[in-house]
Short mmCIF file of C-alpha atoms in Angstrom, two decimals:
data_model
loop_
_atom_site.label_atom_id
_atom_site.label_comp_id
_atom_site.label_asym_id
_atom_site.label_seq_id
_atom_site.Cartn_x
_atom_site.Cartn_y
_atom_site.Cartn_z
CA UNK A 1 6.89 66.28 -29.08
CA UNK A 2 5.10 64.93 -26.07
CA UNK A 3 1.36 65.53 -25.76
CA UNK A 4 -1.58 64.48 -23.62
CA UNK A 5 -5.22 65.04 -24.52
CA UNK A 6 -8.16 65.04 -22.12
CA UNK A 7 -11.60 66.72 -22.28
CA UNK A 8 -11.71 70.23 -20.87
CA UNK A 9 -14.98 69.84 -18.97
CA UNK A 10 -17.37 67.13 -17.83
CA UNK A 11 -20.66 67.58 -15.99
CA UNK A 12 -22.49 64.83 -14.09
CA UNK A 13 -25.09 64.48 -11.37
CA UNK A 14 -24.57 63.33 -7.82
CA UNK A 15 -24.55 59.54 -7.52
CA UNK A 16 -23.70 58.98 -11.17
CA UNK A 17 -20.60 57.46 -12.77
CA UNK A 18 -18.24 59.52 -14.92
CA UNK A 19 -15.27 58.55 -17.07
CA UNK A 20 -12.46 60.96 -17.93
CA UNK A 21 -10.34 59.86 -20.87
CA UNK A 22 -6.69 60.59 -21.58
CA UNK A 23 -4.78 59.87 -24.75
CA UNK A 24 -1.07 60.47 -25.03
CA UNK A 25 1.64 60.68 -27.65
CA UNK A 26 5.00 60.36 -25.96
CA UNK A 27 8.33 58.64 -26.21
CA UNK A 28 9.81 56.81 -23.27
CA UNK A 29 6.40 56.12 -21.70
CA UNK A 30 6.71 54.57 -18.26
CA UNK A 31 3.31 54.95 -16.58
CA UNK A 32 0.10 56.97 -16.29
CA UNK A 33 -1.04 58.78 -13.15
CA UNK A 34 -4.11 60.77 -12.15
CA UNK A 35 -4.25 63.77 -9.84
CA UNK A 36 -7.12 65.76 -8.37
CA UNK A 37 -6.94 69.50 -7.73
CA UNK A 38 -9.54 71.64 -5.98
CA UNK A 39 -9.61 75.36 -6.73
CA UNK A 40 -6.67 77.16 -5.14
CA UNK A 41 -5.16 73.94 -3.82
CA UNK A 42 -2.33 71.63 -4.67
CA UNK A 43 -2.79 68.50 -6.80
CA UNK A 44 -3.17 65.25 -4.88
CA UNK A 45 -2.37 61.78 -6.17
CA UNK A 46 -5.22 59.43 -7.04
CA UNK A 47 -3.78 56.47 -8.93
CA UNK A 48 -0.96 55.08 -11.04
CA UNK A 49 -0.94 52.49 -13.84
CA UNK A 50 2.29 51.08 -15.18
CA UNK A 51 0.74 47.95 -16.68
CA UNK A 52 -2.34 47.43 -18.82
CA UNK A 53 -5.58 46.92 -16.97
CA UNK A 54 -7.76 48.35 -14.27
CA UNK A 55 -6.65 49.60 -10.85
CA UNK A 56 -9.38 50.17 -8.26
CA UNK A 57 -9.13 52.37 -5.18
CA UNK A 58 -12.45 52.84 -3.46
CA UNK A 59 -14.81 54.90 -5.63
CA UNK A 60 -12.03 55.66 -8.12
CA UNK A 61 -10.64 53.31 -10.77
CA UNK A 62 -8.04 53.90 -13.44
CA UNK A 63 -7.40 52.01 -16.64
CA UNK A 64 -4.44 51.85 -19.01
CA UNK A 65 -3.97 50.41 -22.50
CA UNK A 66 -0.35 50.90 -23.54
CA UNK A 67 -0.99 49.60 -27.05
CA UNK A 68 -3.69 52.25 -27.57
CA UNK A 69 -1.80 55.02 -25.70
CA UNK A 70 -5.00 55.53 -23.76
CA UNK A 71 -6.21 55.58 -20.22
CA UNK A 72 -9.18 56.71 -18.20
CA UNK A 73 -10.23 57.62 -14.70
CA UNK A 74 -13.59 56.29 -13.55
CA UNK A 75 -15.37 57.98 -10.67
CA UNK A 76 -18.35 56.16 -9.16
CA UNK A 77 -21.07 57.30 -6.76
CA UNK A 78 -20.24 60.91 -7.47
CA UNK A 79 -20.35 63.33 -4.59
CA UNK A 80 -20.45 67.13 -4.62
CA UNK A 81 -16.94 67.18 -3.16
CA UNK A 82 -15.67 65.45 -6.31
CA UNK A 83 -16.12 68.74 -8.19
CA UNK A 84 -12.52 69.56 -9.06
CA UNK A 85 -9.99 69.42 -11.86
CA UNK A 86 -8.51 66.05 -12.79
CA UNK A 87 -5.16 65.73 -14.52
CA UNK A 88 -3.62 62.77 -16.26
CA UNK A 89 0.15 62.69 -16.07
CA UNK A 90 2.69 60.47 -17.80
CA UNK A 91 5.97 59.33 -16.35
CA UNK A 92 8.64 59.32 -19.03
CA UNK A 93 12.09 57.81 -19.19
CA UNK A 94 13.98 59.82 -21.78
CA UNK A 95 17.47 59.38 -20.43
CA UNK A 96 16.15 60.53 -17.08
CA UNK A 97 12.76 60.25 -15.43
CA UNK A 98 10.27 63.10 -15.54
CA UNK A 99 6.50 63.56 -15.21
CA UNK A 100 4.42 65.79 -17.49
CA UNK A 101 0.75 66.71 -17.17
CA UNK A 102 -2.27 67.10 -19.39
CA UNK A 103 -4.28 70.32 -19.42
CA UNK A 104 -6.85 68.93 -17.01
CA UNK A 105 -10.55 68.12 -17.01
CA UNK A 106 -12.87 70.26 -14.96
CA UNK A 107 -15.58 68.08 -13.37
CA UNK A 108 -18.82 69.72 -12.25
CA UNK A 109 -21.06 67.59 -10.04
CA UNK A 110 -24.67 68.77 -9.85
CA UNK A 111 -27.25 67.92 -7.22
CA UNK B 1 5.18 66.33 9.81
CA UNK B 2 6.65 65.10 6.54
CA UNK B 3 5.93 67.08 3.44
CA UNK B 4 6.81 69.83 1.02
CA UNK B 5 7.04 73.42 2.17
CA UNK B 6 6.88 76.27 -0.29
CA UNK B 7 7.40 79.91 0.56
CA UNK B 8 6.26 82.55 0.21
CA UNK B 9 2.63 81.70 -0.45
CA UNK B 10 1.99 85.06 -2.12
CA UNK B 11 4.60 87.30 -3.72
CA UNK B 12 4.41 90.57 -5.57
CA UNK B 13 7.23 91.72 -7.79
CA UNK B 14 7.96 94.73 -9.91
CA UNK B 15 8.93 94.23 -13.51
CA UNK B 16 12.66 93.80 -13.95
CA UNK B 17 13.21 92.18 -10.54
CA UNK B 18 14.41 88.65 -9.92
CA UNK B 19 12.58 86.64 -7.27
CA UNK B 20 13.41 83.31 -5.64
CA UNK B 21 10.77 80.80 -4.55
CA UNK B 22 11.73 78.37 -1.83
CA UNK B 23 10.92 74.64 -1.81
CA UNK B 24 11.97 72.33 1.01
CA UNK B 25 11.09 68.66 1.54
CA UNK B 26 11.71 66.26 4.41
CA UNK B 27 10.46 63.12 2.66
CA UNK B 28 13.96 61.98 1.70
CA UNK B 29 13.00 61.96 -1.98
CA UNK B 30 15.72 62.20 -4.61
CA UNK B 31 13.58 63.75 -7.36
CA UNK B 32 12.09 67.22 -7.22
CA UNK B 33 10.11 69.27 -9.73
CA UNK B 34 8.91 72.80 -10.47
CA UNK B 35 5.69 73.36 -12.40
CA UNK B 36 3.91 76.49 -13.51
CA UNK B 37 0.10 76.69 -13.61
CA UNK B 38 -1.83 79.49 -15.29
CA UNK B 39 -5.56 80.03 -14.61
CA UNK B 40 -7.64 77.18 -15.99
CA UNK B 41 -4.56 75.48 -17.36
CA UNK B 42 -2.56 72.36 -16.69
CA UNK B 43 0.83 72.06 -15.05
CA UNK B 44 3.80 72.86 -17.26
CA UNK B 45 7.22 71.56 -16.32
CA UNK B 46 9.88 74.21 -15.69
CA UNK B 47 12.83 72.28 -14.22
CA UNK B 48 13.37 68.96 -12.56
CA UNK B 49 16.14 67.31 -10.60
CA UNK B 50 16.69 63.58 -10.11
CA UNK B 51 19.63 63.91 -7.76
CA UNK B 52 21.64 66.46 -5.82
CA UNK B 53 23.85 68.74 -7.94
CA UNK B 54 22.02 67.78 -11.13
CA UNK B 55 18.95 69.23 -12.84
CA UNK B 56 17.36 69.34 -16.29
CA UNK B 57 15.28 71.85 -18.19
CA UNK B 58 11.61 71.14 -18.65
CA UNK B 59 9.32 72.43 -21.37
CA UNK B 60 9.30 76.09 -20.30
CA UNK B 61 12.70 76.73 -18.67
CA UNK B 62 13.44 80.05 -20.38
CA UNK B 63 13.60 82.88 -17.87
CA UNK B 64 13.97 80.56 -14.88
CA UNK B 65 16.92 79.10 -13.00
CA UNK B 66 17.30 76.51 -10.24
CA UNK B 67 19.90 74.96 -7.98
CA UNK B 68 20.06 71.64 -6.14
CA UNK B 69 22.86 71.92 -3.61
CA UNK B 70 21.03 69.89 -0.97
CA UNK B 71 18.67 66.94 -1.25
CA UNK B 72 16.04 68.78 0.77
CA UNK B 73 16.03 72.03 -1.17
CA UNK B 74 15.20 73.01 -4.75
CA UNK B 75 14.76 76.81 -5.05
CA UNK B 76 13.45 78.41 -8.23
CA UNK B 77 14.51 81.88 -9.38
CA UNK B 78 12.18 83.75 -11.70
CA UNK B 79 14.41 86.16 -13.56
CA UNK B 80 13.62 89.41 -15.31
CA UNK B 81 14.03 87.53 -18.59
CA UNK B 82 10.75 85.69 -17.97
CA UNK B 83 8.28 87.65 -20.08
CA UNK B 84 5.07 86.68 -18.33
CA UNK B 85 5.91 85.49 -14.81
CA UNK B 86 2.52 86.01 -13.14
CA UNK B 87 1.37 82.48 -12.31
CA UNK B 88 0.90 79.82 -9.65
CA UNK B 89 4.11 77.88 -9.04
CA UNK B 90 4.06 74.34 -7.67
CA UNK B 91 6.98 72.38 -6.31
CA UNK B 92 6.87 68.61 -5.89
CA UNK B 93 9.04 65.75 -4.78
CA UNK B 94 8.64 62.22 -6.07
CA UNK B 95 8.56 58.87 -4.33
CA UNK B 96 11.10 56.81 -6.25
CA UNK B 97 9.28 53.54 -5.55
CA UNK B 98 5.72 54.51 -6.51
CA UNK B 99 6.27 57.51 -8.78
CA UNK B 100 3.78 59.52 -6.73
CA UNK B 101 4.35 63.27 -6.71
CA UNK B 102 3.88 65.12 -3.45
CA UNK B 103 3.10 68.81 -3.95
CA UNK B 104 3.62 71.87 -1.84
CA UNK B 105 0.80 74.37 -1.34
CA UNK B 106 2.16 76.57 -4.12
CA UNK B 107 3.45 80.10 -4.48
CA UNK B 108 1.34 82.69 -6.28
CA UNK B 109 3.53 85.28 -8.00
CA UNK B 110 2.07 88.54 -9.29
CA UNK B 111 4.10 91.00 -11.30
CA UNK B 112 2.94 94.58 -10.89
#
């Protein structure tokens, strides 16, 4: 079957750096995405990696290693508003394209 | 404005009733998805459609049905066969070039 693993919770202080890891076991892997979701809201797109390496977008960076079936989201200069759930998602091509999500990591940012 | 519109935002249903959740997009995306989210959980794939008049079952399709008669519309019916339908339902469309999913605001279904 297809599975994604990420930590359930992470706590960090304002201004710090936090890394959220994601490992996956899938067939037909195409790319890895990250989404942010605040309580009661809809997920919003943060980043996408199709190739190995680091993608940087402002305070957020995302990394992918296809050989290790591993990726991470790096959040720098943490702000209180970054308190949210973060989901890794894999795009799969299994005779048709689809996207499945991990269970999510709840990030708590403390003052 | 371009985006995904889901309705209703809140819905209450009695056991044994079918209910249909609406999802409309004006982003001209081919692919559309339905996910279910339970409290504190991730998003689980119910159904997805890559093109009009075609759709595939996701991981938890039992008790649900969909149609894709128009590119803009992908309604989800929660049938009485769904044993535990109380959940937050999210519809999304996908940019075919970037893979980015664009989500609606969700529909929260409660079975009384």
